[in-house]
């Protein structure tokens, strides 16, 4: 419908809603690196303290403060600042609300992943795009990482023939992984759980690599490490609800010190008086209803089968993925640097420690594949995604720009996996999401 690879040289105006940690990735890039093609015109949020902090960040980069609006004034923001596009970086469960309203008001949308968290919201977004004929882009930065691009190139070129099976294991360590259990993500009503919030990246990569879509899904998962009950089972006797002001937390290596990090303090500790959101909740507290240990099996429309696992308390951060084809096997291992969301330089989030791609032809010797080094976060994917979003877009033979339908198919696997865990049944994706 809309050509996401079309070059659009004109200056575009952007307004952003949701000025938490991930928002900095977008608004910093616009004001620092894309002044000739992109203009930031407004911020919108539920919290005035975070709005003020966002303006202080862009002022430090030499940009004038932009008008700020509370979330209930979203329509007024559009009326007064006339953005071409809305950047949505709010809590996951509200993505659909702002995506749909922006489309209805004549704006295109750039949304953080996941596009949304469940089947009804997903259907509403698809219907809104069809109705308004506007465009939604989902920011899958992992598609742009050089090693992931190389995997796509090899598979598309037939290096291992027809792909019959994929084994994909993703590890989140006890820094990054634990962080999902401190924040709003710990409530499945907010995030859809990690099989939606986090695995949307991984399921999108499989869709992108194999050029196919999920057909049937079966999954199992539990909360096995985090949470109070699991800590009690291991013999823990001292607990706290949040780290700030707690003596017990000082002895907990999993506790997050908001006061000790200038950025986290400004974004969250200084802002909590307005909305009561605590960024430093105990990962071994009550109230966690997402899984930390998950296994998923997927059959794709091509007939390929995926076995996938996600562990949120691993000793290292990264992934292994192996592809088995009619002409051989491709083996990949990527080790990423550990980080806490918004706790440091964003260029270091997901930066690489090592990566290996090994091609094993069916009747030949193994060949290690060279991959260009990518600078920046998420294995070098972040700078390329930003250029594609806010710079002058050029033709891309791999079609890495992700549409709302790519966003829908990426969460389809996770939404179906959640349904499978709930019912114990195999789930047919089309019956659930009607894609």
XYZ file of C-alpha atoms in Angstrom:
435
model
C 0.000 0.000 0.000
C 2.623 2.548 1.083
C 6.197 2.271 -0.210
C 8.351 2.410 2.915
C 11.521 2.579 0.803
C 10.522 5.675 -1.144
C 12.968 8.573 -0.792
C 11.300 11.548 0.888
C 13.681 14.507 0.993
C 11.299 17.117 2.406
C 11.589 18.345 5.979
C 9.208 16.496 8.294
C 7.824 17.636 11.618
C 7.702 15.171 14.500
C 5.865 15.204 17.814
C 6.641 12.562 20.439
C 4.391 11.040 23.081
C 5.898 9.150 26.009
C 9.110 10.826 27.220
C 10.564 7.927 29.229
C 13.877 6.229 28.629
C 13.336 4.956 25.095
C 12.129 8.351 23.864
C 15.645 9.777 24.203
C 16.819 7.486 21.414
C 14.521 9.262 18.960
C 14.454 12.877 20.053
C 18.215 13.057 20.641
C 18.862 11.766 17.124
C 16.452 14.248 15.534
C 17.940 17.353 17.163
C 21.575 16.231 17.009
C 21.904 14.416 13.701
C 18.965 15.136 11.395
C 18.362 18.870 11.510
C 18.180 19.132 7.724
C 15.419 16.548 7.300
C 13.552 16.370 10.627
C 12.129 18.924 13.048
C 10.985 18.171 16.587
C 7.897 20.268 17.363
C 6.372 18.921 20.606
C 6.544 16.543 23.553
C 3.562 14.840 25.172
C 3.418 12.749 28.349
C 1.387 12.074 31.490
C 4.190 13.500 33.672
C 5.333 17.147 33.712
C 8.678 16.328 35.342
C 9.644 14.019 32.506
C 8.460 16.560 29.966
C 10.739 19.161 31.518
C 13.635 16.710 31.548
C 13.161 15.958 27.836
C 13.361 19.662 27.064
C 16.482 20.007 29.202
C 18.112 17.233 27.163
C 17.491 18.883 23.813
C 18.483 22.317 25.185
C 21.806 20.815 26.242
C 22.278 19.895 22.579
C 21.644 23.481 21.480
C 18.020 23.037 20.451
C 15.268 25.325 21.704
C 12.707 23.872 24.104
C 9.570 22.625 22.353
C 5.954 22.982 23.551
C 4.847 20.331 26.024
C 1.405 18.770 26.429
C -0.143 16.373 28.890
C -1.554 13.189 27.387
C -5.172 14.324 27.590
C -4.196 17.238 25.312
C -2.905 14.951 22.546
C -5.407 16.297 20.001
C -4.620 19.893 20.949
C -0.922 19.185 20.419
C -1.651 18.058 16.867
C -3.872 21.091 16.222
C -1.279 23.569 17.464
C 2.007 22.080 16.229
C 0.880 20.358 12.976
C 3.248 17.364 13.025
C 3.626 15.160 9.975
C 4.428 12.161 12.126
C 3.863 11.071 15.728
C 6.536 9.036 17.532
C 4.904 6.690 20.060
C 7.086 5.559 22.978
C 4.484 5.176 25.710
C 3.742 2.152 27.877
C 2.962 -0.772 25.544
C -0.717 -1.154 26.429
C -1.422 2.420 25.258
C 0.397 2.270 21.905
C -2.783 1.487 19.984
C -4.610 4.458 21.489
C -2.131 7.029 20.217
C -1.351 5.226 16.952
C -5.015 5.142 15.972
C -5.750 8.714 17.050
C -2.685 10.021 15.194
C -3.775 8.220 12.024
C -7.287 9.625 12.350
C -5.868 13.130 12.705
C -3.903 12.778 9.459
C -0.447 11.908 10.843
C 1.830 9.017 9.994
C 3.276 7.098 12.952
C 6.650 5.804 14.091
C 6.079 3.410 16.988
C 8.410 1.653 19.369
C 8.035 -2.105 19.484
C 5.884 -3.980 20.237
C 3.250 -2.329 18.072
C 0.685 -3.429 20.661
C 0.102 -6.290 23.108
C -2.949 -8.349 22.109
C -5.173 -9.424 19.221
C -8.029 -6.894 19.593
C -5.676 -3.897 19.761
C -3.692 -5.260 16.801
C -6.846 -5.589 14.714
C -7.877 -2.036 15.623
C -4.562 -0.661 14.343
C -4.776 -2.593 11.068
C -8.334 -1.382 10.535
C -7.270 2.227 11.258
C -4.468 2.060 8.676
C -6.888 0.657 6.097
C -9.470 3.312 6.931
C -7.128 6.320 6.945
C -4.580 5.178 4.334
C -1.828 6.583 6.569
C 1.437 4.814 7.412
C 2.777 3.111 10.551
C 6.425 2.127 10.943
C 7.622 -0.192 13.710
C 11.205 0.390 14.831
C 12.891 -3.011 14.545
C 16.509 -1.948 14.969
C 17.766 -5.546 15.031
C 16.902 -5.903 11.334
C 19.607 -3.303 10.607
C 22.438 -4.864 12.633
C 25.144 -5.966 10.159
C 25.223 -9.571 11.407
C 21.443 -9.914 11.095
C 21.554 -8.351 7.640
C 24.288 -10.813 6.645
C 22.163 -13.742 7.850
C 19.297 -12.504 5.664
C 21.595 -12.149 2.664
C 23.010 -15.661 3.080
C 19.624 -17.317 3.514
C 18.023 -15.353 0.666
C 20.927 -16.330 -1.609
C 20.244 -20.024 -0.911
C 23.454 -20.683 1.021
C 21.817 -23.609 2.856
C 18.983 -24.282 0.415
C 15.415 -24.639 1.643
C 15.213 -23.886 5.353
C 13.504 -26.665 7.264
C 14.156 -25.849 10.913
C 15.513 -23.107 13.164
C 16.687 -23.328 16.760
C 16.790 -19.895 18.393
C 17.926 -19.327 21.970
C 17.960 -15.816 23.480
C 19.554 -15.033 26.835
C 18.829 -11.937 28.924
C 21.262 -11.628 31.787
C 20.751 -10.637 35.410
C 21.258 -6.941 34.609
C 19.152 -6.388 31.506
C 16.820 -9.318 32.086
C 16.156 -8.411 35.696
C 15.215 -4.885 34.672
C 11.928 -6.047 33.130
C 10.912 -7.326 36.558
C 11.492 -3.943 38.264
C 9.370 -1.900 35.867
C 5.843 -1.711 34.501
C 6.679 -4.651 32.233
C 6.282 -7.014 35.228
C 2.489 -6.692 34.850
C 1.317 -8.576 31.762
C -1.574 -6.162 31.336
C 1.006 -3.471 30.502
C 3.464 -5.373 28.322
C 1.933 -8.619 27.115
C 4.812 -10.388 28.880
C 8.283 -10.903 27.472
C 7.017 -13.101 24.626
C 5.354 -9.964 23.277
C 7.428 -7.079 24.633
C 10.911 -8.550 24.075
C 10.434 -11.492 21.733
C 8.711 -9.305 19.151
C 12.294 -8.492 18.049
C 13.221 -12.158 17.765
C 10.044 -13.346 16.050
C 10.332 -10.437 13.629
C 13.873 -11.526 12.789
C 12.676 -15.041 11.969
C 9.886 -13.639 9.762
C 12.456 -11.344 8.114
C 15.150 -14.000 7.679
C 12.832 -16.713 6.351
C 10.501 -14.367 4.405
C 7.487 -16.160 5.815
C 4.800 -15.883 8.494
C 3.827 -17.972 11.530
C 0.984 -20.434 11.093
C 0.663 -22.466 14.313
C 2.173 -21.922 17.779
C 2.491 -23.937 20.974
C 4.253 -22.636 24.086
C 5.092 -23.263 27.719
C 6.419 -20.816 30.281
C 6.629 -19.970 33.952
C 8.004 -17.548 36.504
C 10.845 -19.702 37.825
C 13.516 -17.317 39.121
C 12.130 -13.856 39.914
C 9.252 -13.193 42.289
C 8.904 -13.624 46.042
C 7.788 -17.251 46.033
C 10.842 -18.364 44.052
C 13.177 -16.389 46.334
C 11.559 -17.969 49.406
C 12.032 -21.406 47.863
C 15.755 -20.668 47.599
C 15.894 -19.700 51.282
C 15.636 -15.895 51.119
C 14.090 -14.332 54.221
C 14.558 -10.574 53.772
C 12.388 -8.660 51.337
C 11.502 -5.122 50.300
C 9.021 -3.582 47.874
C 11.356 -1.039 46.254
C 15.028 -0.154 46.568
C 14.721 3.559 47.345
C 14.873 4.035 51.112
C 15.358 0.336 51.876
C 18.208 -0.963 54.038
C 17.552 -4.512 52.856
C 17.984 -3.429 49.219
C 21.533 -2.276 49.943
C 22.531 -5.928 50.276
C 20.695 -7.066 47.158
C 22.809 -7.214 43.960
C 19.561 -7.070 41.956
C 18.455 -3.753 43.491
C 18.481 -0.635 41.296
C 19.882 2.550 42.830
C 18.002 5.408 41.212
C 19.811 8.027 43.254
C 23.176 6.765 42.050
C 22.432 7.373 38.388
C 21.819 10.956 37.287
C 19.677 10.005 34.307
C 17.500 7.479 36.140
C 17.062 9.898 39.020
C 15.864 12.684 36.723
C 13.554 10.453 34.698
C 12.023 8.467 37.512
C 12.976 9.265 41.109
C 12.325 12.987 40.644
C 9.106 12.291 38.712
C 7.419 9.682 40.893
C 5.632 12.237 43.087
C 3.377 13.020 40.125
C 2.170 9.563 39.159
C 3.382 7.083 41.792
C 5.398 5.046 39.296
C 8.315 3.276 41.007
C 11.091 2.324 38.617
C 13.087 0.403 41.265
C 10.702 -2.303 42.456
C 12.179 -5.506 43.859
C 12.546 -8.297 41.330
C 11.842 -10.668 44.221
C 8.635 -8.954 45.294
C 4.977 -9.802 44.882
C 2.840 -8.697 41.951
C 4.929 -10.131 39.096
C 2.752 -12.001 36.597
C 5.020 -12.356 33.570
C 7.198 -15.359 32.788
C 10.994 -15.492 32.974
C 11.467 -18.975 31.429
C 9.779 -19.692 28.094
C 9.803 -22.220 25.294
C 7.913 -21.842 22.001
C 7.468 -24.012 18.913
C 6.232 -22.450 15.671
C 5.335 -23.843 12.260
C 5.595 -21.319 9.431
C 3.678 -21.058 6.184
C 6.739 -22.408 4.322
C 6.682 -25.550 6.475
C 9.771 -24.552 8.466
C 9.675 -25.240 12.213
C 11.130 -22.954 14.913
C 12.121 -24.012 18.412
C 12.655 -20.891 20.542
C 13.619 -20.277 24.141
C 13.950 -17.113 26.202
C 15.649 -17.015 29.603
C 15.604 -13.751 31.580
C 18.258 -14.612 34.219
C 21.149 -16.008 32.192
C 24.853 -15.485 33.062
C 25.420 -13.795 29.691
C 23.520 -11.647 27.228
C 22.977 -12.539 23.589
C 21.709 -15.270 21.308
C 22.452 -18.427 19.399
C 20.508 -19.296 16.264
C 21.017 -22.307 14.012
C 19.344 -22.847 10.635
C 19.083 -26.311 9.056
C 18.513 -26.439 5.313
C 18.506 -28.825 2.369
C 22.084 -27.807 1.483
C 23.662 -27.288 4.876
C 23.537 -25.456 8.174
C 24.165 -21.876 9.357
C 25.317 -21.364 12.973
C 25.331 -17.965 14.677
C 26.439 -16.801 18.131
C 26.231 -13.161 19.218
C 27.302 -11.882 22.654
C 25.963 -8.460 23.650
C 27.065 -6.081 26.382
C 24.950 -5.918 29.494
C 22.955 -2.782 30.300
C 20.076 -1.319 32.305
C 17.503 0.551 30.258
C 18.214 4.313 30.317
C 21.014 3.764 32.800
C 23.840 4.894 30.524
C 24.836 5.844 26.998
C 22.265 4.533 24.560
C 24.974 3.803 22.014
C 26.139 1.062 24.386
C 22.732 -0.620 24.718
C 23.038 -3.965 22.992
C 26.568 -3.210 21.754
C 28.503 -6.315 20.775
C 31.224 -8.178 22.609
C 31.583 -10.877 19.940
C 29.808 -12.507 17.016
C 30.430 -15.587 14.895
C 28.645 -16.807 11.764
C 29.649 -20.277 10.574
C 28.394 -21.756 7.313
C 28.497 -25.565 7.135
C 27.794 -26.747 3.563
C 26.216 -30.196 3.327
C 29.263 -31.802 1.680
C 31.939 -29.186 2.268
C 34.162 -27.723 4.936
C 32.872 -25.106 7.404
C 33.424 -21.476 6.417
C 33.479 -18.587 8.894
C 31.613 -15.636 7.409
C 33.115 -12.180 7.761
C 30.718 -9.466 8.875
C 31.430 -5.706 8.750
C 31.698 -4.072 12.150
C 28.729 -1.897 13.042
C 29.138 1.044 15.404
C 26.378 1.992 17.828
C 23.710 0.278 19.884
C 22.032 -3.059 19.200
C 24.919 -4.445 17.224
C 25.205 -1.398 14.994
C 21.536 -1.457 14.054
C 20.518 1.748 15.851
C 22.354 4.289 13.638
C 21.130 2.614 10.442
C 17.549 2.537 11.676
C 17.697 6.222 12.620
C 19.070 7.122 9.196
C 16.258 5.173 7.575
C 13.661 6.882 9.779
C 14.829 10.486 9.748
C 17.365 10.839 6.958
C 16.972 10.624 3.190
C 15.762 7.112 2.583
C 17.415 5.107 -0.186
C 16.459 1.868 -1.876
C 16.946 -1.216 0.300
C 16.970 -4.615 -1.462
C 16.322 -6.336 1.876
C 13.294 -4.148 2.619
C 14.218 -3.706 6.280
C 11.723 -0.901 6.917
C 8.946 -2.529 8.963
C 5.298 -1.694 8.311
C 2.279 -2.139 10.585
C 1.773 -5.568 9.019
C 5.346 -6.544 9.897
C 4.599 -5.290 13.394
C 1.435 -7.382 13.501
C 3.121 -10.568 12.305
C 5.968 -10.086 14.806
C 3.619 -9.944 17.787
C 1.369 -12.661 16.327
C 3.733 -15.373 17.536
C 3.970 -13.943 21.057
C 0.224 -13.330 21.358
C -0.452 -16.880 20.150
C 2.189 -18.189 22.587
C 0.442 -16.421 25.474
C -2.843 -18.027 24.420
C -1.178 -21.428 24.169
C 0.311 -21.079 27.662
C -3.123 -20.109 28.978
C -5.028 -22.966 27.348
C -2.402 -25.677 26.879
C -3.455 -25.928 23.222
C -1.879 -25.444 19.809
C -2.976 -22.037 18.492
C -3.622 -21.138 14.853
C -2.425 -17.592 14.296
C -5.000 -16.617 11.663
C -7.886 -17.759 13.842
C -6.588 -15.662 16.736
C -5.549 -12.453 14.951
C -7.454 -12.685 11.650
C -4.448 -11.350 9.734
